[in-house]
Amino acid sequence: VFDLVDRPFDMATLVAAVGDLGSGALVTFVGYVRERSDDGRPVTGLHYEAHRELALVELRAVGDDARARFAISRIAIVHRIGELALGEIAVGIAVTAPHRAAAFDACEFAINELKARVPIWKQERYVDGGVRWRENA
Amino acid sequence: VTVRVVCYARIRELVGADAIERTLPVGATVGDCFDDLTREVAGLAELGASTRFVRGTAFVDRATELHDGDELGLLPPFGGG
């Protein structure tokens, strides 16, 4: 499963999607909306948007690269777009592998690659009414 | 050649539109199109080094030649995750 969704989703969907009896390890990563920005401004929520077609191509490519580099079985990546409230999941990744090391490594690789190469943009919305686009380093 | 330039996120706000049409000389590249736009859009030049480009569903670089009817997306730095 590689998807962009405009409604809240639940990690159980991703966990089910990567289920594999040849695997003994399942690692998940969840990125969710924090109540403060990196510089401490109180946040009311986030707005995400994407170039949908290219983002889906790139999400699949991240998954393909993860499978090529690490001894994993299956990987799923879902990113939310639209308006997110505090605590809502922005990105979920699930990876299964025969052994845990590859699953942890692939999960970290996938979130790093997603941040660098998938065309998704984030705007923080602040309690004081301001907004700011936030870019990955 | 006439192309449709589609603007995302921060660039959309600078340009003030989701998409605009641009007509350029035959042989014009992605870089020519972008540079042309920076002369009219305040603040866009500063994003030049970090902007990426998409045509269809593939990244393209500044040297890519544009064709009539192309849709060129201007992608500011990403913020996913």
mmCIF file with all atom_site columns, C-alpha atoms in Angstrom:
data_model
loop_
_atom_site.group_PDB
_atom_site.id
_atom_site.type_symbol
_atom_site.label_atom_id
_atom_site.label_alt_id
_atom_site.label_comp_id
_atom_site.label_asym_id
_atom_site.label_entity_id
_atom_site.label_seq_id
_atom_site.pdbx_PDB_ins_code
_atom_site.Cartn_x
_atom_site.Cartn_y
_atom_site.Cartn_z
_atom_site.occupancy
_atom_site.B_iso_or_equiv
_atom_site.pdbx_formal_charge
_atom_site.auth_seq_id
_atom_site.auth_comp_id
_atom_site.auth_asym_id
_atom_site.auth_atom_id
_atom_site.pdbx_PDB_model_num
ATOM 1   C CA . VAL A 1 1   ? 0.000  0.000   0.000   1.00 0.00 ? 1   VAL A CA 1
ATOM 2   C CA . PHE A 1 2   ? 1.371  3.375   -1.061  1.00 0.00 ? 2   PHE A CA 1
ATOM 3   C CA . ASP A 1 3   ? -1.182 6.116   -0.739  1.00 0.00 ? 3   ASP A CA 1
ATOM 4   C CA . LEU A 1 4   ? -2.085 9.728   -0.054  1.00 0.00 ? 4   LEU A CA 1
ATOM 5   C CA . VAL A 1 5   ? -5.324 10.082  1.864   1.00 0.00 ? 5   VAL A CA 1
ATOM 6   C CA . ASP A 1 6   ? -7.450 13.069  2.791   1.00 0.00 ? 6   ASP A CA 1
ATOM 7   C CA . ARG A 1 7   ? -9.126 11.505  5.844   1.00 0.00 ? 7   ARG A CA 1
ATOM 8   C CA . PRO A 1 8   ? -7.718 10.224  9.137   1.00 0.00 ? 8   PRO A CA 1
ATOM 9   C CA . PHE A 1 9   ? -6.342 6.693   8.848   1.00 0.00 ? 9   PHE A CA 1
ATOM 10  C CA . ASP A 1 10  ? -5.342 4.071   11.291  1.00 0.00 ? 10  ASP A CA 1
ATOM 11  C CA . MET A 1 11  ? -2.130 2.103   11.498  1.00 0.00 ? 11  MET A CA 1
ATOM 12  C CA . ALA A 1 12  ? -4.024 -1.195  11.650  1.00 0.00 ? 12  ALA A CA 1
ATOM 13  C CA . THR A 1 13  ? -4.640 -0.806  7.903   1.00 0.00 ? 13  THR A CA 1
ATOM 14  C CA . LEU A 1 14  ? -0.911 -0.597  7.202   1.00 0.00 ? 14  LEU A CA 1
ATOM 15  C CA . VAL A 1 15  ? -0.069 -3.411  9.600   1.00 0.00 ? 15  VAL A CA 1
ATOM 16  C CA . ALA A 1 16  ? -2.611 -5.642  7.868   1.00 0.00 ? 16  ALA A CA 1
ATOM 17  C CA . ALA A 1 17  ? -1.235 -4.676  4.458   1.00 0.00 ? 17  ALA A CA 1
ATOM 18  C CA . VAL A 1 18  ? 2.313  -5.854  5.265   1.00 0.00 ? 18  VAL A CA 1
ATOM 19  C CA . GLY A 1 19  ? 1.304  -9.076  7.031   1.00 0.00 ? 19  GLY A CA 1
ATOM 20  C CA . ASP A 1 20  ? 3.535  -11.944 5.916   1.00 0.00 ? 20  ASP A CA 1
ATOM 21  C CA . LEU A 1 21  ? 4.031  -15.373 7.447   1.00 0.00 ? 21  LEU A CA 1
ATOM 22  C CA . GLY A 1 22  ? 7.632  -15.493 6.227   1.00 0.00 ? 22  GLY A CA 1
ATOM 23  C CA . SER A 1 23  ? 8.421  -12.555 8.489   1.00 0.00 ? 23  SER A CA 1
ATOM 24  C CA . GLY A 1 24  ? 9.125  -12.494 12.205  1.00 0.00 ? 24  GLY A CA 1
ATOM 25  C CA . ALA A 1 25  ? 9.431  -8.732  12.652  1.00 0.00 ? 25  ALA A CA 1
ATOM 26  C CA . LEU A 1 26  ? 7.094  -5.830  12.069  1.00 0.00 ? 26  LEU A CA 1
ATOM 27  C CA . VAL A 1 27  ? 8.272  -2.230  12.561  1.00 0.00 ? 27  VAL A CA 1
ATOM 28  C CA . THR A 1 28  ? 6.051  0.813   12.255  1.00 0.00 ? 28  THR A CA 1
ATOM 29  C CA . PHE A 1 29  ? 6.756  4.516   12.227  1.00 0.00 ? 29  PHE A CA 1
ATOM 30  C CA . VAL A 1 30  ? 4.056  7.083   12.945  1.00 0.00 ? 30  VAL A CA 1
ATOM 31  C CA . GLY A 1 31  ? 4.518  10.812  12.433  1.00 0.00 ? 31  GLY A CA 1
ATOM 32  C CA . TYR A 1 32  ? 1.763  12.851  14.049  1.00 0.00 ? 32  TYR A CA 1
ATOM 33  C CA . VAL A 1 33  ? 0.892  16.473  14.681  1.00 0.00 ? 33  VAL A CA 1
ATOM 34  C CA . ARG A 1 34  ? 2.738  18.077  17.573  1.00 0.00 ? 34  ARG A CA 1
ATOM 35  C CA . GLU A 1 35  ? 1.365  20.981  19.612  1.00 0.00 ? 35  GLU A CA 1
ATOM 36  C CA . ARG A 1 36  ? 4.414  23.210  19.113  1.00 0.00 ? 36  ARG A CA 1
ATOM 37  C CA . SER A 1 37  ? 6.620  24.124  16.154  1.00 0.00 ? 37  SER A CA 1
ATOM 38  C CA . ASP A 1 38  ? 10.380 23.517  16.311  1.00 0.00 ? 38  ASP A CA 1
ATOM 39  C CA . ASP A 1 39  ? 10.818 27.079  17.555  1.00 0.00 ? 39  ASP A CA 1
ATOM 40  C CA . GLY A 1 40  ? 8.165  26.697  20.235  1.00 0.00 ? 40  GLY A CA 1
ATOM 41  C CA . ARG A 1 41  ? 5.132  28.418  18.664  1.00 0.00 ? 41  ARG A CA 1
ATOM 42  C CA . PRO A 1 42  ? 1.835  26.856  19.739  1.00 0.00 ? 42  PRO A CA 1
ATOM 43  C CA . VAL A 1 43  ? 0.206  25.106  16.771  1.00 0.00 ? 43  VAL A CA 1
ATOM 44  C CA . THR A 1 44  ? -3.498 24.498  16.127  1.00 0.00 ? 44  THR A CA 1
ATOM 45  C CA . GLY A 1 45  ? -2.888 22.049  13.283  1.00 0.00 ? 45  GLY A CA 1
ATOM 46  C CA . LEU A 1 46  ? -1.158 21.380  10.001  1.00 0.00 ? 46  LEU A CA 1
ATOM 47  C CA . HIS A 1 47  ? -2.118 21.696  6.362   1.00 0.00 ? 47  HIS A CA 1
ATOM 48  C CA . TYR A 1 48  ? -0.503 19.266  3.921   1.00 0.00 ? 48  TYR A CA 1
ATOM 49  C CA . GLU A 1 49  ? -0.720 19.302  0.166   1.00 0.00 ? 49  GLU A CA 1
ATOM 50  C CA . ALA A 1 50  ? 0.974  17.272  -2.545  1.00 0.00 ? 50  ALA A CA 1
ATOM 51  C CA . HIS A 1 51  ? 1.580  16.875  -6.249  1.00 0.00 ? 51  HIS A CA 1
ATOM 52  C CA . ARG A 1 52  ? -0.552 13.779  -6.104  1.00 0.00 ? 52  ARG A CA 1
ATOM 53  C CA . GLU A 1 53  ? 0.543  11.875  -9.213  1.00 0.00 ? 53  GLU A CA 1
ATOM 54  C CA . LEU A 1 54  ? 4.265  12.436  -8.689  1.00 0.00 ? 54  LEU A CA 1
ATOM 55  C CA . ALA A 1 55  ? 3.989  11.805  -4.945  1.00 0.00 ? 55  ALA A CA 1
ATOM 56  C CA . LEU A 1 56  ? 2.435  8.390   -5.593  1.00 0.00 ? 56  LEU A CA 1
ATOM 57  C CA . VAL A 1 57  ? 5.192  7.536   -8.077  1.00 0.00 ? 57  VAL A CA 1
ATOM 58  C CA . GLU A 1 58  ? 7.835  8.602   -5.561  1.00 0.00 ? 58  GLU A CA 1
ATOM 59  C CA . LEU A 1 59  ? 6.229  6.784   -2.626  1.00 0.00 ? 59  LEU A CA 1
ATOM 60  C CA . ARG A 1 60  ? 6.312  3.554   -4.661  1.00 0.00 ? 60  ARG A CA 1
ATOM 61  C CA . ALA A 1 61  ? 9.926  4.272   -5.634  1.00 0.00 ? 61  ALA A CA 1
ATOM 62  C CA . VAL A 1 62  ? 10.846 4.713   -1.959  1.00 0.00 ? 62  VAL A CA 1
ATOM 63  C CA . GLY A 1 63  ? 9.257  1.328   -1.279  1.00 0.00 ? 63  GLY A CA 1
ATOM 64  C CA . ASP A 1 64  ? 11.123 -0.274  -4.198  1.00 0.00 ? 64  ASP A CA 1
ATOM 65  C CA . ASP A 1 65  ? 14.426 1.210   -3.029  1.00 0.00 ? 65  ASP A CA 1
ATOM 66  C CA . ALA A 1 66  ? 13.820 -0.008  0.520   1.00 0.00 ? 66  ALA A CA 1
ATOM 67  C CA . ARG A 1 67  ? 13.171 -3.538  -0.760  1.00 0.00 ? 67  ARG A CA 1
ATOM 68  C CA . ALA A 1 68  ? 16.299 -3.408  -2.929  1.00 0.00 ? 68  ALA A CA 1
ATOM 69  C CA . ARG A 1 69  ? 18.550 -2.268  -0.063  1.00 0.00 ? 69  ARG A CA 1
ATOM 70  C CA . PHE A 1 70  ? 17.247 -4.210  2.904   1.00 0.00 ? 70  PHE A CA 1
ATOM 71  C CA . ALA A 1 71  ? 16.193 -7.805  3.483   1.00 0.00 ? 71  ALA A CA 1
ATOM 72  C CA . ILE A 1 72  ? 12.535 -6.945  4.063   1.00 0.00 ? 72  ILE A CA 1
ATOM 73  C CA . SER A 1 73  ? 9.347  -8.645  3.009   1.00 0.00 ? 73  SER A CA 1
ATOM 74  C CA . ARG A 1 74  ? 6.758  -5.915  2.584   1.00 0.00 ? 74  ARG A CA 1
ATOM 75  C CA . ILE A 1 75  ? 6.433  -2.182  3.125   1.00 0.00 ? 75  ILE A CA 1
ATOM 76  C CA . ALA A 1 76  ? 3.476  0.206   3.210   1.00 0.00 ? 76  ALA A CA 1
ATOM 77  C CA . ILE A 1 77  ? 3.583  4.000   3.325   1.00 0.00 ? 77  ILE A CA 1
ATOM 78  C CA . VAL A 1 78  ? 0.565  6.292   3.715   1.00 0.00 ? 78  VAL A CA 1
ATOM 79  C CA . HIS A 1 79  ? 0.710  10.094  3.958   1.00 0.00 ? 79  HIS A CA 1
ATOM 80  C CA . ARG A 1 80  ? -2.181 12.305  4.913   1.00 0.00 ? 80  ARG A CA 1
ATOM 81  C CA . ILE A 1 81  ? -3.063 15.499  3.052   1.00 0.00 ? 81  ILE A CA 1
ATOM 82  C CA . GLY A 1 82  ? -5.514 18.276  3.898   1.00 0.00 ? 82  GLY A CA 1
ATOM 83  C CA . GLU A 1 83  ? -6.194 19.745  7.323   1.00 0.00 ? 83  GLU A CA 1
ATOM 84  C CA . LEU A 1 84  ? -4.862 17.850  10.352  1.00 0.00 ? 84  LEU A CA 1
ATOM 85  C CA . ALA A 1 85  ? -5.670 18.463  13.995  1.00 0.00 ? 85  ALA A CA 1
ATOM 86  C CA . LEU A 1 86  ? -3.223 17.987  16.868  1.00 0.00 ? 86  LEU A CA 1
ATOM 87  C CA . GLY A 1 87  ? -2.431 14.329  17.427  1.00 0.00 ? 87  GLY A CA 1
ATOM 88  C CA . GLU A 1 88  ? -3.629 13.160  14.013  1.00 0.00 ? 88  GLU A CA 1
ATOM 89  C CA . ILE A 1 89  ? -1.350 10.899  12.005  1.00 0.00 ? 89  ILE A CA 1
ATOM 90  C CA . ALA A 1 90  ? 0.483  12.654  9.162   1.00 0.00 ? 90  ALA A CA 1
ATOM 91  C CA . VAL A 1 91  ? 2.517  9.699   7.940   1.00 0.00 ? 91  VAL A CA 1
ATOM 92  C CA . GLY A 1 92  ? 2.529  5.994   8.661   1.00 0.00 ? 92  GLY A CA 1
ATOM 93  C CA . ILE A 1 93  ? 5.071  3.388   7.579   1.00 0.00 ? 93  ILE A CA 1
ATOM 94  C CA . ALA A 1 94  ? 4.936  -0.346  8.240   1.00 0.00 ? 94  ALA A CA 1
ATOM 95  C CA . VAL A 1 95  ? 7.649  -2.854  7.319   1.00 0.00 ? 95  VAL A CA 1
ATOM 96  C CA . THR A 1 96  ? 7.872  -6.603  7.763   1.00 0.00 ? 96  THR A CA 1
ATOM 97  C CA . ALA A 1 97  ? 11.074 -8.626  7.540   1.00 0.00 ? 97  ALA A CA 1
ATOM 98  C CA . PRO A 1 98  ? 12.333 -12.052 8.577   1.00 0.00 ? 98  PRO A CA 1
ATOM 99  C CA . HIS A 1 99  ? 14.480 -10.309 11.233  1.00 0.00 ? 99  HIS A CA 1
ATOM 100 C CA . ARG A 1 100 ? 14.155 -7.013  13.069  1.00 0.00 ? 100 ARG A CA 1
ATOM 101 C CA . ALA A 1 101 ? 17.367 -5.216  12.038  1.00 0.00 ? 101 ALA A CA 1
ATOM 102 C CA . ALA A 1 102 ? 16.350 -4.950  8.397   1.00 0.00 ? 102 ALA A CA 1
ATOM 103 C CA . ALA A 1 103 ? 12.853 -3.812  9.340   1.00 0.00 ? 103 ALA A CA 1
ATOM 104 C CA . PHE A 1 104 ? 14.146 -1.010  11.606  1.00 0.00 ? 104 PHE A CA 1
ATOM 105 C CA . ASP A 1 105 ? 16.703 0.106   9.014   1.00 0.00 ? 105 ASP A CA 1
ATOM 106 C CA . ALA A 1 106 ? 14.193 0.071   6.157   1.00 0.00 ? 106 ALA A CA 1
ATOM 107 C CA . CYS A 1 107 ? 11.649 2.017   8.186   1.00 0.00 ? 107 CYS A CA 1
ATOM 108 C CA . GLU A 1 108 ? 14.157 4.760   8.981   1.00 0.00 ? 108 GLU A CA 1
ATOM 109 C CA . PHE A 1 109 ? 15.379 4.794   5.372   1.00 0.00 ? 109 PHE A CA 1
ATOM 110 C CA . ALA A 1 110 ? 11.793 5.167   4.129   1.00 0.00 ? 110 ALA A CA 1
ATOM 111 C CA . ILE A 1 111 ? 10.926 8.180   6.289   1.00 0.00 ? 111 ILE A CA 1
ATOM 112 C CA . ASN A 1 112 ? 14.216 9.899   5.411   1.00 0.00 ? 112 ASN A CA 1
ATOM 113 C CA . GLU A 1 113 ? 13.677 9.276   1.690   1.00 0.00 ? 113 GLU A CA 1
ATOM 114 C CA . LEU A 1 114 ? 10.065 10.401  1.890   1.00 0.00 ? 114 LEU A CA 1
ATOM 115 C CA . LYS A 1 115 ? 11.113 13.718  3.426   1.00 0.00 ? 115 LYS A CA 1
ATOM 116 C CA . ALA A 1 116 ? 13.768 14.278  0.762   1.00 0.00 ? 116 ALA A CA 1
ATOM 117 C CA . ARG A 1 117 ? 12.031 13.200  -2.446  1.00 0.00 ? 117 ARG A CA 1
ATOM 118 C CA . VAL A 1 118 ? 8.240  13.028  -2.186  1.00 0.00 ? 118 VAL A CA 1
ATOM 119 C CA . PRO A 1 119 ? 6.526  16.262  -3.290  1.00 0.00 ? 119 PRO A CA 1
ATOM 120 C CA . ILE A 1 120 ? 4.450  17.026  -0.224  1.00 0.00 ? 120 ILE A CA 1
ATOM 121 C CA . TRP A 1 121 ? 4.279  20.419  1.506   1.00 0.00 ? 121 TRP A CA 1
ATOM 122 C CA . LYS A 1 122 ? 3.412  21.309  5.089   1.00 0.00 ? 122 LYS A CA 1
ATOM 123 C CA . GLN A 1 123 ? 2.045  24.535  6.478   1.00 0.00 ? 123 GLN A CA 1
ATOM 124 C CA . GLU A 1 124 ? 1.898  25.105  10.224  1.00 0.00 ? 124 GLU A CA 1
ATOM 125 C CA . ARG A 1 125 ? -1.164 26.925  11.521  1.00 0.00 ? 125 ARG A CA 1
ATOM 126 C CA . TYR A 1 126 ? -0.591 28.791  14.770  1.00 0.00 ? 126 TYR A CA 1
ATOM 127 C CA . VAL A 1 127 ? -2.734 29.631  17.763  1.00 0.00 ? 127 VAL A CA 1
ATOM 128 C CA . ASP A 1 128 ? -2.025 33.344  17.111  1.00 0.00 ? 128 ASP A CA 1
ATOM 129 C CA . GLY A 1 129 ? -3.565 33.029  13.620  1.00 0.00 ? 129 GLY A CA 1
ATOM 130 C CA . GLY A 1 130 ? -0.320 32.997  11.638  1.00 0.00 ? 130 GLY A CA 1
ATOM 131 C CA . VAL A 1 131 ? 0.696  30.355  9.122   1.00 0.00 ? 131 VAL A CA 1
ATOM 132 C CA . ARG A 1 132 ? 4.103  29.282  7.833   1.00 0.00 ? 132 ARG A CA 1
ATOM 133 C CA . TRP A 1 133 ? 5.345  26.783  5.216   1.00 0.00 ? 133 TRP A CA 1
ATOM 134 C CA . ARG A 1 134 ? 7.810  24.391  6.825   1.00 0.00 ? 134 ARG A CA 1
ATOM 135 C CA . GLU A 1 135 ? 10.475 22.738  4.723   1.00 0.00 ? 135 GLU A CA 1
ATOM 136 C CA . ASN A 1 136 ? 12.529 19.654  5.423   1.00 0.00 ? 136 ASN A CA 1
ATOM 137 C CA . ALA A 1 137 ? 16.224 20.300  6.022   1.00 0.00 ? 137 ALA A CA 1
ATOM 138 C CA . VAL B 2 1   ? 5.626  27.024  -27.444 1.00 0.00 ? 1   VAL B CA 1
ATOM 139 C CA . THR B 2 2   ? 2.812  27.546  -24.978 1.00 0.00 ? 2   THR B CA 1
ATOM 140 C CA . VAL B 2 3   ? 2.991  25.718  -21.685 1.00 0.00 ? 3   VAL B CA 1
ATOM 141 C CA . ARG B 2 4   ? 0.848  25.565  -18.595 1.00 0.00 ? 4   ARG B CA 1
ATOM 142 C CA . VAL B 2 5   ? 2.844  26.307  -15.454 1.00 0.00 ? 5   VAL B CA 1
ATOM 143 C CA . VAL B 2 6   ? 1.327  24.791  -12.325 1.00 0.00 ? 6   VAL B CA 1
ATOM 144 C CA . CYS B 2 7   ? 2.434  26.279  -9.015  1.00 0.00 ? 7   CYS B CA 1
ATOM 145 C CA . TYR B 2 8   ? 2.528  24.510  -5.656  1.00 0.00 ? 8   TYR B CA 1
ATOM 146 C CA . ALA B 2 9   ? 2.533  25.618  -2.025  1.00 0.00 ? 9   ALA B CA 1
ATOM 147 C CA . ARG B 2 10  ? 4.821  28.608  -1.385  1.00 0.00 ? 10  ARG B CA 1
ATOM 148 C CA . ILE B 2 11  ? 5.309  29.223  -5.114  1.00 0.00 ? 11  ILE B CA 1
ATOM 149 C CA . ARG B 2 12  ? 1.553  29.323  -5.705  1.00 0.00 ? 12  ARG B CA 1
ATOM 150 C CA . GLU B 2 13  ? 1.300  32.071  -3.087  1.00 0.00 ? 13  GLU B CA 1
ATOM 151 C CA . LEU B 2 14  ? 4.131  34.064  -4.676  1.00 0.00 ? 14  LEU B CA 1
ATOM 152 C CA . VAL B 2 15  ? 2.650  33.751  -8.162  1.00 0.00 ? 15  VAL B CA 1
ATOM 153 C CA . GLY B 2 16  ? -0.884 34.355  -6.904  1.00 0.00 ? 16  GLY B CA 1
ATOM 154 C CA . ALA B 2 17  ? -2.426 31.614  -9.070  1.00 0.00 ? 17  ALA B CA 1
ATOM 155 C CA . ASP B 2 18  ? -2.677 27.824  -9.214  1.00 0.00 ? 18  ASP B CA 1
ATOM 156 C CA . ALA B 2 19  ? -1.617 27.810  -12.842 1.00 0.00 ? 19  ALA B CA 1
ATOM 157 C CA . ILE B 2 20  ? -0.669 30.240  -15.592 1.00 0.00 ? 20  ILE B CA 1
ATOM 158 C CA . GLU B 2 21  ? -0.007 29.960  -19.320 1.00 0.00 ? 21  GLU B CA 1
ATOM 159 C CA . ARG B 2 22  ? 3.343  31.075  -20.713 1.00 0.00 ? 22  ARG B CA 1
ATOM 160 C CA . THR B 2 23  ? 4.420  31.405  -24.316 1.00 0.00 ? 23  THR B CA 1
ATOM 161 C CA . LEU B 2 24  ? 8.127  30.967  -24.959 1.00 0.00 ? 24  LEU B CA 1
ATOM 162 C CA . PRO B 2 25  ? 10.391 30.791  -28.023 1.00 0.00 ? 25  PRO B CA 1
ATOM 163 C CA . VAL B 2 26  ? 10.795 27.380  -29.684 1.00 0.00 ? 26  VAL B CA 1
ATOM 164 C CA . GLY B 2 27  ? 13.652 25.539  -27.991 1.00 0.00 ? 27  GLY B CA 1
ATOM 165 C CA . ALA B 2 28  ? 12.995 27.129  -24.604 1.00 0.00 ? 28  ALA B CA 1
ATOM 166 C CA . THR B 2 29  ? 13.966 25.018  -21.616 1.00 0.00 ? 29  THR B CA 1
ATOM 167 C CA . VAL B 2 30  ? 12.502 24.528  -18.152 1.00 0.00 ? 30  VAL B CA 1
ATOM 168 C CA . GLY B 2 31  ? 15.172 26.900  -16.830 1.00 0.00 ? 31  GLY B CA 1
ATOM 169 C CA . ASP B 2 32  ? 14.247 29.562  -19.405 1.00 0.00 ? 32  ASP B CA 1
ATOM 170 C CA . CYS B 2 33  ? 10.611 29.346  -18.361 1.00 0.00 ? 33  CYS B CA 1
ATOM 171 C CA . PHE B 2 34  ? 11.435 29.635  -14.681 1.00 0.00 ? 34  PHE B CA 1
ATOM 172 C CA . ASP B 2 35  ? 13.917 32.491  -15.153 1.00 0.00 ? 35  ASP B CA 1
ATOM 173 C CA . ASP B 2 36  ? 11.369 34.338  -17.275 1.00 0.00 ? 36  ASP B CA 1
ATOM 174 C CA . LEU B 2 37  ? 8.855  34.053  -14.445 1.00 0.00 ? 37  LEU B CA 1
ATOM 175 C CA . THR B 2 38  ? 11.327 35.280  -11.816 1.00 0.00 ? 38  THR B CA 1
ATOM 176 C CA . ARG B 2 39  ? 11.467 38.615  -13.640 1.00 0.00 ? 39  ARG B CA 1
ATOM 177 C CA . GLU B 2 40  ? 7.767  39.120  -12.935 1.00 0.00 ? 40  GLU B CA 1
ATOM 178 C CA . VAL B 2 41  ? 7.231  37.416  -9.588  1.00 0.00 ? 41  VAL B CA 1
ATOM 179 C CA . ALA B 2 42  ? 8.803  39.036  -6.532  1.00 0.00 ? 42  ALA B CA 1
ATOM 180 C CA . GLY B 2 43  ? 10.579 36.568  -4.269  1.00 0.00 ? 43  GLY B CA 1
ATOM 181 C CA . LEU B 2 44  ? 10.629 33.713  -6.784  1.00 0.00 ? 44  LEU B CA 1
ATOM 182 C CA . ALA B 2 45  ? 14.288 34.146  -7.740  1.00 0.00 ? 45  ALA B CA 1
ATOM 183 C CA . GLU B 2 46  ? 15.326 33.425  -4.129  1.00 0.00 ? 46  GLU B CA 1
ATOM 184 C CA . LEU B 2 47  ? 13.690 29.992  -4.442  1.00 0.00 ? 47  LEU B CA 1
ATOM 185 C CA . GLY B 2 48  ? 15.469 29.242  -7.708  1.00 0.00 ? 48  GLY B CA 1
ATOM 186 C CA . ALA B 2 49  ? 18.222 27.068  -6.288  1.00 0.00 ? 49  ALA B CA 1
ATOM 187 C CA . SER B 2 50  ? 15.817 24.915  -4.301  1.00 0.00 ? 50  SER B CA 1
ATOM 188 C CA . THR B 2 51  ? 12.909 24.633  -6.746  1.00 0.00 ? 51  THR B CA 1
ATOM 189 C CA . ARG B 2 52  ? 12.400 21.314  -8.516  1.00 0.00 ? 52  ARG B CA 1
ATOM 190 C CA . PHE B 2 53  ? 10.415 20.728  -11.685 1.00 0.00 ? 53  PHE B CA 1
ATOM 191 C CA . VAL B 2 54  ? 7.961  18.083  -12.821 1.00 0.00 ? 54  VAL B CA 1
ATOM 192 C CA . ARG B 2 55  ? 6.493  17.346  -16.245 1.00 0.00 ? 55  ARG B CA 1
ATOM 193 C CA . GLY B 2 56  ? 3.760  14.747  -16.220 1.00 0.00 ? 56  GLY B CA 1
ATOM 194 C CA . THR B 2 57  ? 4.770  12.387  -13.444 1.00 0.00 ? 57  THR B CA 1
ATOM 195 C CA . ALA B 2 58  ? 8.542  12.710  -13.784 1.00 0.00 ? 58  ALA B CA 1
ATOM 196 C CA . PHE B 2 59  ? 11.086 15.139  -12.411 1.00 0.00 ? 59  PHE B CA 1
ATOM 197 C CA . VAL B 2 60  ? 12.826 17.154  -15.111 1.00 0.00 ? 60  VAL B CA 1
ATOM 198 C CA . ASP B 2 61  ? 15.836 19.455  -14.874 1.00 0.00 ? 61  ASP B CA 1
ATOM 199 C CA . ARG B 2 62  ? 16.453 23.008  -16.011 1.00 0.00 ? 62  ARG B CA 1
ATOM 200 C CA . ALA B 2 63  ? 18.000 21.854  -19.298 1.00 0.00 ? 63  ALA B CA 1
ATOM 201 C CA . THR B 2 64  ? 14.872 19.950  -20.406 1.00 0.00 ? 64  THR B CA 1
ATOM 202 C CA . GLU B 2 65  ? 13.339 21.417  -23.563 1.00 0.00 ? 65  GLU B CA 1
ATOM 203 C CA . LEU B 2 66  ? 9.671  22.329  -23.353 1.00 0.00 ? 66  LEU B CA 1
ATOM 204 C CA . HIS B 2 67  ? 7.095  21.363  -25.946 1.00 0.00 ? 67  HIS B CA 1
ATOM 205 C CA . ASP B 2 68  ? 3.820  22.948  -26.888 1.00 0.00 ? 68  ASP B CA 1
ATOM 206 C CA . GLY B 2 69  ? 1.094  21.892  -24.463 1.00 0.00 ? 69  GLY B CA 1
ATOM 207 C CA . ASP B 2 70  ? 3.455  20.739  -21.709 1.00 0.00 ? 70  ASP B CA 1
ATOM 208 C CA . GLU B 2 71  ? 2.367  21.082  -18.131 1.00 0.00 ? 71  GLU B CA 1
ATOM 209 C CA . LEU B 2 72  ? 5.315  22.152  -15.996 1.00 0.00 ? 72  LEU B CA 1
ATOM 210 C CA . GLY B 2 73  ? 4.991  21.967  -12.222 1.00 0.00 ? 73  GLY B CA 1
ATOM 211 C CA . LEU B 2 74  ? 7.087  24.237  -9.988  1.00 0.00 ? 74  LEU B CA 1
ATOM 212 C CA . LEU B 2 75  ? 7.875  22.433  -6.741  1.00 0.00 ? 75  LEU B CA 1
ATOM 213 C CA . PRO B 2 76  ? 9.278  24.378  -3.785  1.00 0.00 ? 76  PRO B CA 1
ATOM 214 C CA . PRO B 2 77  ? 11.302 22.493  -1.130  1.00 0.00 ? 77  PRO B CA 1
ATOM 215 C CA . PHE B 2 78  ? 9.371  19.548  0.274   1.00 0.00 ? 78  PHE B CA 1
ATOM 216 C CA . GLY B 2 79  ? 7.872  19.335  3.763   1.00 0.00 ? 79  GLY B CA 1
ATOM 217 C CA . GLY B 2 80  ? 6.386  15.853  3.980   1.00 0.00 ? 80  GLY B CA 1
ATOM 218 C CA . GLY B 2 81  ? 6.575  13.656  7.039   1.00 0.00 ? 81  GLY B CA 1
#
